[in-house]
Amino acid sequence: MGELQHARTSWRAARLAELEGMRCAGVDPYPGRFDATTSISQLRAQFVDLPASAETEERVSCTGRVVLLRDHGGIWFVTLESGGAKLQLMCDSPPRVEPPRRGDLIGVTGLIVASRTGELSVRVQEFELLSASLVAPGDKRGRPRSVEHRSRYREADLMENLQSRKVFTMRSEAISGIRVALEARGFLEVETPVFAADAGGATARPFVTRHNALGQDLMMRIAPELFLKRLVIGGMDRVFELGRVFRNEGMSAKHNPEFTMLEVYQAYADYIDMMELVQHVVVEAALASLGSTTVRIPSGQQVDLALPWRRASMSDLVFEHTGERIEARMELGQARAALGRMGLGFDEAWGSGRCLVAVFEDRVEANLISPTIVTGHPVETSPLARHCRTDPSLTERFEVIVGGMELANAYSELNDPVEQRERFMS
């Protein structure tokens, strides 16, 4: 048994013994409820100007998790945390039962005071253990654990790391901002099936499951696209879905087998309309979650999402970053020669358009930090997009790149069924 596992086992055994002693003393360590009169965040807002060493007659009851516990010569100091806010507790006499441990959920009643250093505190008059923790707490100094540990034990990470909890809050606010932005523009949110006989709408390997009642295998969706298009055909001109999709492929910091995708469809519009929509939805989501258009990306850099965003063709961006001019309509030999000069290989099945995309993905995309709308995608790699009205080798498609990662992909839908079939057959 490893040293860490031994410590956890010892902690659990000691805690179980303490709880048994509490039960023998007639104290339930897991009561059903506690009547709080306020929250820690409300207290901090209400008494923000309380001077140092102040005493009040304000009696409050609140709850939270014990994150720090100190015994200073018989005076107990406890740091209580709830909802991201912290409060100091002062207890002049030891509890009548076993004192709380780090990780426990407790309820306290007492008077609002301020310490000599001005720290808002509650002088405890009554204390109740609400839920005893049987798991050894993490580092009391809040030092971060490994990424693997945080991913495997998400609940522990949320208890110990307020920044992780903040991410969940910001995500919820961003999603709410997206919904508000789309609904304000007349879009209707819908839910489409997760299971289908075939997986379509994207190129990815699906998860396969068994429907016992039907006696057949079904696939979990890799995109909601085809169902949403059927709604548009049926007369629902503006629809969107925020939902989970599942792709049975590799995992990395940028890819997860299941993730939340937003898909939006608008009839009688083209990719220029979608550019405007994407920009405004992203900005409004940022403002809803951060109150600002400035965001910090994983590399630590600050990026401003404020409009307008740069627009540039894929070919121009490749030339800008590599000095090589590659275009979808150029001779295949010239495109392959350009790849060779950059030390990049190619597949024999690739045309000039696919060569262009390969260079963009390998040499350009990761370097686009500020919001960039990339246009001029080749027909060869965009089978569902409409031909560009000024260059038949390209499509009316764009991607939004922020922080070196694809944030959005959209295009004018190819609505010619004959051409669509020809592209799939070629």
Short mmCIF file of N, CA, C and O in Angstrom, two decimals, residues 41 87 152 173-174 224 287 307 318 329 333 375 382 402:
data_model
loop_
_atom_site.label_atom_id
_atom_site.label_comp_id
_atom_site.label_asym_id
_atom_site.label_seq_id
_atom_site.Cartn_x
_atom_site.Cartn_y
_atom_site.Cartn_z
N SER A 41 -21.74 34.90 1.24
CA SER A 41 -21.59 36.01 0.29
C SER A 41 -22.48 37.18 0.69
O SER A 41 -22.08 38.35 0.56
N LEU A 87 -15.52 32.87 5.11
CA LEU A 87 -15.84 33.58 6.34
C LEU A 87 -15.08 32.94 7.49
O LEU A 87 -14.99 31.72 7.59
N ARG A 152 -9.91 13.14 -12.89
CA ARG A 152 -10.48 11.90 -12.38
C ARG A 152 -11.35 12.15 -11.15
O ARG A 152 -12.33 11.44 -10.91
N GLU A 173 -23.02 30.80 -17.71
CA GLU A 173 -23.39 32.16 -18.11
C GLU A 173 -23.17 32.38 -19.60
O GLU A 173 -23.95 33.08 -20.26
N ALA A 174 -22.11 31.79 -20.15
CA ALA A 174 -21.85 31.93 -21.58
C ALA A 174 -22.94 31.24 -22.39
O ALA A 174 -23.44 31.80 -23.39
N PRO A 224 -25.88 17.19 -34.96
CA PRO A 224 -27.33 17.26 -35.13
C PRO A 224 -27.75 17.81 -36.49
O PRO A 224 -28.93 18.05 -36.73
N LEU A 287 -19.56 38.77 -22.95
CA LEU A 287 -20.04 39.81 -22.04
C LEU A 287 -20.93 39.22 -20.95
O LEU A 287 -20.88 39.66 -19.79
N LEU A 307 -15.44 43.61 -31.78
CA LEU A 307 -15.59 43.74 -33.22
C LEU A 307 -14.87 44.99 -33.71
O LEU A 307 -14.67 45.94 -32.95
N VAL A 318 -1.87 31.71 -45.83
CA VAL A 318 -0.75 30.81 -46.08
C VAL A 318 0.44 31.60 -46.63
O VAL A 318 1.59 31.42 -46.20
N ARG A 329 -7.04 26.61 -57.37
CA ARG A 329 -7.19 26.50 -58.82
C ARG A 329 -5.85 26.34 -59.55
O ARG A 329 -5.82 26.23 -60.77
N GLY A 333 0.89 20.13 -59.77
CA GLY A 333 2.33 20.03 -59.63
C GLY A 333 2.92 21.22 -58.90
O GLY A 333 3.86 21.07 -58.09
N THR A 375 -11.72 32.69 -44.88
CA THR A 375 -12.60 32.40 -46.01
C THR A 375 -11.81 31.67 -47.10
O THR A 375 -10.65 31.33 -46.93
N SER A 382 -14.88 20.84 -48.93
CA SER A 382 -16.13 21.43 -48.43
C SER A 382 -17.31 20.91 -49.23
O SER A 382 -17.96 21.65 -49.99
N VAL A 402 -9.62 31.44 -33.10
CA VAL A 402 -9.26 32.29 -31.96
C VAL A 402 -8.28 31.51 -31.09
O VAL A 402 -8.53 30.35 -30.75
#
